[in-house]
Amino acid sequence: MVQLYNLHPFGSQQVVPCQREPEQICCGGLDALFVASGCKVEAFAVQGAESCQLRCSFSTLGRVLRMAYSEVGDYLVAIEEKNKTTFLRAYMNWRSKRTENSRVCIRMVGHNVEAPFCESFRDQMSIIEIPLSEDPLCISCCPMKGDLLVGCTNKLVLFTLKYWIINEEFSMWDFERSLIIHIDNITPVEISVCVGYVAVMSDLEVLILKLESDPTNGEKVKHHPQKTNNQLQQTEDVSNETSQLESDFVICLKPMELLGEKCEQSGISVKLESTGLADEKAKYLNVQQLLYRRFAPDISFYVLSDNIKLHSLQLLPIHQTGLPPDGKGSSQEKELLSLFCFFSLPHVGYLYTVVESVALLSVYWYPEKAQQAVLTPQFLHVITSQSLQCFTVRCSAAVAHEEDLHMDTTMKACPPVSMDVCALRIQLFIGLKAICHFKNHIILLTKADPVSEKRESPKRLLKDASVRRRISPVAEAGWNLYIVNTIAPLQLYKEMVDYSNTYKTVKTQSCIHLLSEAHLLVRAALMESSRLEPAEKAELLEAFKESCGHLGDCYSRLDTEQSHLALPYYKMSGLSLAEVLARVEWMEDSESQKYERGLIFYINHSLYENLGEELNAEVAAKVAQIFHVAEPKQLPHVLCSPSMKNIDPSTALHYLKKLDTHESSTVLVTLTKAAVALKMGDLDLYSNEMKSHSEVKLLYGFILEPRLLIQHWKGQIVPTELAIHLKETQPGLLLTSVLGLQKNGKIGIEEADSFFKVLCGKDEDTIPQLLVDFWEAQLVACLPNMVLQDLFFKLTTQYIWRISRRQCPDTIPLRTAEDLINACSHYGLVYPWVHVLTSSDSLADKNYTEDLLKLQVLWWKKLLPDLCQKVKCGGEKHQLYLSSLKEALSVIAVGLDLRDFLNVLPEDGAAAFFLPYLLFCSRKKSLP
């Protein structure tokens, strides 16, 4: 059964001052309430919780059998009966009906209004007569477009709402008959339409259709000729035979649920007939069946009774609202996000999602027989003969999961649509007969049964003397029409949060369930943000964050399979890591305190993601204590987080010494101890820890935790104290370690370059020797993800730059040219002419000699052809390439004879470019 909470979603109530017993009621828009009785309709303006005033009244052609209101177009449509004949009429501009005797304009649907009559139409109610070939059985208005759907026997007729601009001063609404949907073997009892989706319901069957403009799939539009008299006679004969058969036998079809293409197995044929002037102008070209569901009758009843009939069919759209692009019309442009379909049997209701995929969301089991129900984005309101019931719905959850790409990740979360629904309230209300809903108002029609006429009047939700004074004298006849105001979502949310506190101490799923309901309530309210005031929206957003914090608390403290959801909920709450930790209930005996998986998961991810939050020493010590107790093997990783930089080093070392080496990597613990020892200034401890493992194992430790060397803080690369110390004492180990990180995908190419520049205190344009050493190490290692040509170019550019500017390296290079030649095939042998250059007085310095040797073994083998090609291609660095090439040729032309110089020039080079250098080489010997 559905879980029941004793909450208070219903607030104050008032009595509608109607004069006669209502036969039909409907409502909608911002303030419209219509009450039909006999041949008269009263229109009331509902404003606020205590105001319901008669706006106008008007007469109808006959008794109103059905009526519906459309906010788009602001019209009322009614099926009326007079002399056993039914009529369909739409009432436009009804707000201009000042008095009952005011003039009224009556016109046929699609009738063109001539200009001379426009002025008189402006301030008059307009009645549109809509003739049909068959009697209308039911009606529905599209809540987003205002289109009108009319149900007749074996067919549905769609009228498109049109906004006609007659002239600059006058415009009007009208209908255009656009489509007929022929449906065999089903007689509609209720229908619902919403932007191309149509739901049809008979006593025991429900069919959902999708009208599409794409002609490639589905049943295409056809023109159907009218049946001849002979065909009609045959149809009547078959119908009579069927009736005779049903009078002799009770035919019970088995229950059935078909989705998508399987709906064709239902035996119901659906055909489209365009009623426009040309097929190519038809709005809908084909139809698809999305859902067919059939229920089995109770065979204990010979005649189909109300105990087993379907009721309350409804399509509910969830949409975004914005101004229309052309600025015309009285309604706002609405974009459909999701669509839901609800229908109900007397004892169970069904809620489906329709747009992305047809699926059953929720099943509602009522504690007693339901007479009618209305679905809203927040609730399902159900009436029985004795009570008004309020159930939760999963509409906002379904929209969140469908629309947000980050949902169900570490970034965002939302309660699942599969979560059990619950009843928030079952309010005693005797004699309920009908219900409708708009905004935060529930309209209830009550009428006492003949047996209970002498009983007391129905109980009030709010006993107010002012309400009693407004009760009509006719109320004594045994009927009343009430407006029950639902309380504001924010107020109900606070009550649900307070109610959930009763479950905190026992740590059950009920706490999560109720807080999830509160979260979805706020989500649903925010989906209607177009109707919210800025202050109200701000309060709801704050409540949304608060609800995320509450759910984060639940998943972090309770032992559940969904404990990982603590992370996304805390993220959505906007709480910092320190604020979350402040919500933890600490015990005096910290060693015996139990920490659940959700809290550990959240802290671990938060520290790993480098959120840019520094924990103070006290909070950082608590984090270390948590992982010491709950996840000791993660402690070294936790201590390497930049957020933990303020922890007392002695505290960190205390917990590290307690680690069991079997639970964590020995080398990782060793490196972490060494890093802590540096912070303490204990170089002896540091040296002992570093000597306890070989460099190969130390390299493995750095790969396990790169943050021992490289950290990120607010988007900036920050070398650690350990990295700075290794730069001075063991640069080879540092270089090899960073190379290992890059090889294992722990650090990118540009990130590594930036790291060495920051480590050496150089700006972006200055290349330290340690970075050059790193590039040479990359070339020797032959990393698979490296682009060799880029690496060649970076090295040769730096060699040329230092040689041309007589710039010495800032540190001693770790590899000589001979080391590189022996270790890497990319470095070639030294040509004899290089010795001429290296032996000259201008290049006597050893540093220049090494740079030139490295340049030669790279340049002539790899880079000269590539550099020449880059000069030819131009681009942003054209001048840099050209300058580098000219400087290199100038230096080489000094030391080479003409034959050697010709050997190094590219074969496809332009002679005019190289001619000055050739002339210089040929004339050198003639110079004194």
Coordinates of C-alpha atoms in Angstrom, one line a residue, residues 33-381:
L33 CA -13.8 29.6 -12.7
F34 CA -16.9 28.5 -14.7
V35 CA -20.1 27.0 -13.2
A36 CA -22.8 25.6 -15.5
S37 CA -26.3 25.0 -14.3
G38 CA -29.1 24.3 -16.6
C39 CA -28.9 26.8 -19.5
K40 CA -26.7 29.3 -17.7
V41 CA -23.0 29.7 -17.1
E42 CA -21.6 31.8 -14.3
A43 CA -18.0 33.0 -14.6
F44 CA -16.1 33.8 -11.3
A45 CA -12.8 35.6 -10.7
V46 CA -10.7 33.8 -8.2
Q47 CA -8.1 36.2 -6.8
G48 CA -6.1 35.1 -3.8
A49 CA -7.1 32.9 -1.0
E50 CA -10.1 34.9 0.2
S51 CA -11.6 36.4 -3.0
C52 CA -14.1 34.8 -5.4
Q53 CA -16.4 37.2 -7.1
L54 CA -18.9 36.8 -9.9
R55 CA -17.5 38.3 -13.0
C56 CA -20.4 37.7 -15.4
S57 CA -23.0 35.2 -16.5
F58 CA -24.4 34.3 -19.8
S59 CA -27.1 32.0 -21.2
T60 CA -26.4 28.9 -23.3
L61 CA -28.4 27.3 -26.0
G62 CA -29.2 24.3 -23.9
R63 CA -28.2 22.3 -20.9
V64 CA -24.4 22.1 -20.6
L65 CA -23.2 18.4 -20.8
R66 CA -19.5 19.1 -21.0
M67 CA -17.3 22.2 -20.9
A68 CA -13.6 23.0 -21.0
Y69 CA -11.6 26.2 -20.7
S70 CA -8.4 27.1 -22.7
E71 CA -6.0 29.6 -21.3
V72 CA -4.6 30.1 -24.8
G73 CA -7.2 32.2 -26.5
D74 CA -9.1 32.6 -23.2
Y75 CA -12.2 30.8 -24.4
L76 CA -14.8 28.4 -23.0
V77 CA -16.1 25.6 -25.1
A78 CA -19.3 23.6 -24.2
I79 CA -21.3 20.7 -25.5
E80 CA -24.9 21.7 -25.0
E81 CA -28.2 19.8 -25.4
K82 CA -31.5 21.1 -26.4
N83 CA -34.5 19.0 -27.5
K84 CA -32.3 15.9 -27.5
T85 CA -29.9 17.5 -30.0
T86 CA -26.4 18.4 -29.1
F87 CA -24.5 21.5 -30.1
L88 CA -20.9 22.6 -29.8
R89 CA -20.2 26.2 -29.1
A90 CA -17.1 28.3 -28.1
Y91 CA -17.4 31.5 -26.1
M92 CA -14.8 34.0 -27.0
N93 CA -14.1 37.4 -25.4
W94 CA -16.4 36.4 -22.5
R95 CA -14.7 38.8 -20.1
S96 CA -16.4 41.7 -22.0
K97 CA -19.9 40.4 -20.9
R98 CA -20.6 43.1 -18.4
T99 CA -24.3 42.3 -17.8
E100 CA -26.5 39.4 -18.6
N101 CA -28.3 41.5 -21.2
S102 CA -25.2 42.7 -23.0
R103 CA -25.1 42.2 -26.7
V104 CA -23.6 39.0 -28.0
C105 CA -22.1 38.2 -31.5
I106 CA -22.9 34.8 -32.9
R107 CA -20.9 33.5 -35.9
M108 CA -20.0 30.3 -37.6
V109 CA -16.6 28.7 -37.2
G110 CA -14.2 30.0 -39.9
H111 CA -16.5 32.9 -40.8
N112 CA -14.6 35.9 -42.2
V113 CA -15.4 39.0 -40.3
E114 CA -15.8 42.1 -42.4
A115 CA -14.1 45.3 -41.4
P116 CA -17.4 47.3 -40.7
F117 CA -18.3 44.8 -38.0
C118 CA -14.9 44.7 -36.3
E119 CA -15.6 47.7 -34.1
S120 CA -18.8 46.2 -32.7
F121 CA -17.0 42.8 -32.0
R122 CA -14.3 44.5 -29.9
D123 CA -16.4 44.8 -26.7
Q124 CA -18.8 41.9 -27.2
M125 CA -18.7 38.3 -26.2
S126 CA -18.5 36.2 -29.4
I127 CA -20.1 32.8 -29.7
I128 CA -18.7 30.5 -32.3
E129 CA -21.0 27.8 -33.6
I130 CA -19.1 24.6 -34.5
P131 CA -21.3 22.3 -36.6
L132 CA -20.5 18.6 -36.7
S133 CA -21.8 15.7 -38.8
E134 CA -22.1 13.6 -35.6
D135 CA -23.0 14.3 -32.1
P136 CA -20.0 15.5 -29.9
L137 CA -19.4 13.2 -27.0
C138 CA -16.4 14.8 -25.3
I139 CA -14.0 17.8 -25.7
S140 CA -10.5 18.8 -24.8
C141 CA -8.4 21.9 -25.3
C142 CA -4.6 21.9 -25.8
P143 CA -3.0 23.6 -22.8
M144 CA -0.1 24.9 -24.9
K145 CA -1.6 25.8 -28.3
G146 CA -5.3 26.2 -27.6
D147 CA -6.4 23.8 -30.3
L148 CA -9.8 22.1 -29.8
L149 CA -10.3 18.3 -30.0
V150 CA -13.8 16.9 -30.3
G151 CA -14.7 13.3 -29.7
C152 CA -17.4 11.6 -31.7
T153 CA -18.4 8.0 -32.3
N154 CA -15.4 6.4 -34.0
K155 CA -13.7 9.6 -34.8
L156 CA -12.0 12.7 -33.4
V157 CA -12.1 16.1 -35.0
L158 CA -9.2 18.6 -34.5
F159 CA -9.8 22.3 -34.8
T160 CA -6.7 24.5 -34.9
L161 CA -6.9 27.8 -32.9
K162 CA -6.0 30.7 -35.2
Y163 CA -5.2 34.3 -34.4
W164 CA -6.4 36.6 -37.1
I165 CA -5.3 40.1 -37.5
I166 CA -8.1 41.9 -39.2
N167 CA -6.5 45.3 -39.3
E168 CA -4.1 47.4 -37.2
E169 CA -6.7 48.0 -34.5
F170 CA -8.5 44.7 -34.4
S171 CA -7.6 41.0 -34.1
M172 CA -9.6 38.0 -33.1
W173 CA -9.4 34.3 -32.4
D174 CA -11.1 31.6 -34.5
F175 CA -10.9 27.9 -35.3
E176 CA -10.0 26.1 -38.5
R177 CA -11.1 22.5 -38.9
S178 CA -7.8 20.8 -39.8
L179 CA -7.9 17.1 -39.2
I180 CA -10.3 14.1 -38.6
I181 CA -8.9 11.1 -36.9
H182 CA -10.9 8.0 -37.7
I183 CA -10.7 5.4 -34.9
D184 CA -12.5 2.1 -35.4
N185 CA -13.7 -0.1 -32.5
I186 CA -13.5 2.5 -29.8
T187 CA -16.1 5.0 -28.6
P188 CA -14.4 7.9 -26.7
V189 CA -15.7 8.7 -23.3
E190 CA -12.9 11.1 -22.4
I191 CA -10.2 12.6 -24.6
S192 CA -7.1 14.8 -24.1
V193 CA -4.9 16.7 -26.5
C194 CA -1.5 18.4 -26.2
V195 CA 0.7 19.6 -29.1
G196 CA 0.3 16.7 -31.4
Y197 CA -0.4 14.1 -28.7
V198 CA -3.9 12.6 -28.4
A199 CA -5.2 10.4 -25.7
V200 CA -8.5 8.5 -26.1
M201 CA -10.4 6.6 -23.4
S202 CA -13.4 4.4 -23.5
D203 CA -14.9 2.6 -20.5
L204 CA -12.0 0.0 -20.4
E205 CA -9.5 1.1 -23.0
V206 CA -6.9 3.8 -23.3
L207 CA -5.1 4.7 -26.6
I208 CA -2.3 7.4 -26.9
L209 CA -1.5 8.7 -30.4
K210 CA 1.2 10.9 -31.7
L211 CA 0.4 13.1 -34.7
E212 CA 3.5 13.9 -36.8
S213 CA 4.4 16.2 -39.7
D214 CA 7.1 13.7 -40.9
P215 CA 5.4 11.6 -43.7
T216 CA 8.1 8.9 -43.6
N217 CA 6.6 6.8 -40.8
G218 CA 3.2 5.8 -39.5
E219 CA -0.2 5.9 -41.0
K220 CA -0.4 8.6 -43.6
V221 CA -3.2 11.1 -44.2
K222 CA -5.9 10.1 -46.6
H223 CA -9.1 11.5 -47.8
H224 CA -12.0 9.3 -46.9
P225 CA -15.3 9.5 -48.9
Q226 CA -18.5 9.7 -47.0
K227 CA -20.3 6.4 -46.5
T228 CA -23.3 5.6 -48.8
N229 CA -26.7 4.7 -47.5
N230 CA -26.1 1.1 -48.3
Q231 CA -22.8 1.1 -46.3
L232 CA -24.5 2.8 -43.4
Q233 CA -27.3 0.2 -43.4
Q234 CA -24.6 -2.6 -43.4
T235 CA -22.9 -0.9 -40.4
E236 CA -26.2 -0.7 -38.5
D237 CA -26.9 -4.4 -39.2
V238 CA -23.5 -5.4 -37.8
S239 CA -24.1 -3.1 -34.8
N240 CA -27.5 -4.7 -34.2
E241 CA -26.0 -8.2 -34.4
T242 CA -23.3 -7.2 -32.0
S243 CA -25.8 -5.8 -29.6
Q244 CA -27.9 -9.0 -29.8
L245 CA -24.8 -11.1 -29.1
E246 CA -23.8 -8.9 -26.1
S247 CA -27.4 -9.3 -24.7
D248 CA -27.0 -13.0 -24.8
F249 CA -23.4 -13.3 -23.6
V250 CA -20.9 -11.4 -21.4
I251 CA -17.8 -10.9 -23.6
C252 CA -14.7 -10.4 -21.5
L253 CA -11.4 -9.5 -23.3
K254 CA -8.2 -10.2 -21.5
P255 CA -6.1 -7.3 -20.1
M256 CA -3.5 -6.0 -22.4
E257 CA -0.7 -3.4 -22.5
L258 CA 1.0 -2.6 -25.8
L259 CA 3.8 -0.1 -26.4
G260 CA 5.1 1.4 -29.7
E261 CA 4.8 -0.7 -32.8
K262 CA 3.1 -3.5 -30.8
C263 CA 0.0 -1.3 -30.5
E264 CA -1.0 -2.6 -34.0
Q265 CA -1.9 -5.8 -32.3
S266 CA -4.8 -4.1 -30.5
G267 CA -7.0 -4.4 -33.6
I268 CA -7.8 -0.7 -33.5
S269 CA -7.4 1.0 -36.8
V270 CA -6.4 4.7 -36.9
K271 CA -6.7 6.8 -40.1
L272 CA -6.1 10.5 -40.7
E273 CA -8.3 12.6 -43.0
S274 CA -7.1 16.1 -43.8
T275 CA -9.9 18.7 -44.1
G276 CA -7.6 21.4 -45.5
L277 CA -7.8 22.6 -49.1
A278 CA -4.5 21.0 -50.1
D279 CA -2.7 17.9 -48.6
E280 CA 0.7 19.6 -48.8
K281 CA -0.5 22.2 -46.4
A282 CA -1.6 19.7 -43.8
K283 CA -0.1 20.2 -40.4
Y284 CA -0.1 16.5 -39.5
L285 CA 0.8 14.0 -42.1
N286 CA 0.9 10.7 -40.2
V287 CA 0.0 9.1 -36.9
Q288 CA 1.8 6.7 -34.6
Q289 CA 0.2 4.6 -31.8
L290 CA 2.3 5.0 -28.6
L291 CA 0.2 3.1 -26.0
Y292 CA -2.8 0.8 -25.9
R293 CA -4.0 -0.5 -22.6
R294 CA -7.1 -2.5 -22.0
F295 CA -8.5 -3.6 -18.7
A296 CA -10.7 -6.6 -18.0
P297 CA -14.2 -6.0 -16.5
D298 CA -15.4 -7.7 -13.3
I299 CA -17.4 -10.7 -14.5
S300 CA -19.5 -10.5 -11.4
F301 CA -21.4 -7.6 -13.0
Y302 CA -23.7 -8.5 -15.8
V303 CA -23.8 -4.8 -16.9
L304 CA -20.7 -2.7 -16.9
S305 CA -20.9 -0.6 -13.7
D306 CA -19.1 2.4 -12.5
N307 CA -17.0 0.2 -10.2
I308 CA -14.9 -0.9 -13.1
K309 CA -15.0 2.1 -15.5
L310 CA -12.0 4.3 -16.3
H311 CA -12.1 8.0 -15.5
S312 CA -10.0 11.1 -15.2
L313 CA -8.0 10.9 -18.5
Q314 CA -5.4 13.8 -18.6
L315 CA -2.3 14.8 -20.6
L316 CA -0.1 17.0 -18.5
P317 CA 2.7 19.0 -20.2
I318 CA 5.8 20.3 -18.6
H319 CA 7.1 23.2 -20.6
Q320 CA 9.4 26.2 -20.7
T321 CA 7.7 29.6 -21.2
G322 CA 9.0 32.5 -23.2
L323 CA 7.6 35.4 -25.2
P324 CA 6.5 34.6 -28.8
P325 CA 9.2 35.5 -31.4
D326 CA 6.9 37.9 -33.2
G327 CA 5.6 39.5 -30.1
K328 CA 2.0 38.9 -31.3
G329 CA -0.8 37.1 -29.6
S330 CA -2.0 37.1 -26.0
S331 CA -0.1 33.9 -24.9
Q332 CA 3.5 33.1 -24.3
E333 CA 5.5 30.7 -26.5
K334 CA 5.8 27.4 -24.7
E335 CA 8.4 24.7 -25.4
L336 CA 7.4 21.2 -24.5
L337 CA 9.9 19.5 -22.2
S338 CA 8.0 16.4 -21.2
L339 CA 4.4 15.0 -21.3
F340 CA 2.6 12.7 -18.9
C341 CA -0.6 10.8 -19.2
F342 CA -2.8 9.8 -16.3
F343 CA -6.0 7.7 -16.1
S344 CA -7.6 5.8 -13.4
L345 CA -9.8 3.0 -12.4
P346 CA -11.9 3.3 -9.2
H347 CA -9.3 1.7 -7.0
V348 CA -6.0 2.3 -8.9
G349 CA -4.5 5.1 -11.0
Y350 CA -1.7 5.0 -13.6
L351 CA 0.8 7.6 -14.6
Y352 CA 2.8 7.3 -17.8
T353 CA 5.6 9.4 -19.4
V354 CA 5.0 9.9 -23.1
V355 CA 7.5 12.2 -24.9
E356 CA 11.0 10.5 -25.0
S357 CA 9.6 7.0 -24.5
V358 CA 6.3 5.6 -23.3
A359 CA 6.8 4.1 -19.8
L360 CA 4.8 3.5 -16.7
L361 CA 6.1 5.9 -14.0
S362 CA 3.8 5.2 -11.0
V363 CA 0.8 3.2 -9.9
Y364 CA -1.5 4.7 -7.3
W365 CA -3.5 2.3 -5.1
Y366 CA -6.4 4.2 -3.4
P367 CA -7.6 3.2 0.1
E368 CA -11.2 3.6 -1.1
K369 CA -13.1 4.0 -4.4
A370 CA -12.0 7.1 -6.3
Q371 CA -14.6 9.1 -8.2
Q372 CA -12.3 11.6 -10.0
A373 CA -8.7 12.8 -10.0
V374 CA -6.7 15.7 -11.3
L375 CA -2.9 15.7 -12.0
T376 CA -0.6 18.7 -11.4
P377 CA 3.2 19.0 -11.7
Q378 CA 3.4 18.7 -7.9
F379 CA 0.5 16.4 -6.8
L380 CA -2.2 14.0 -7.7
H381 CA -5.5 15.1 -6.1

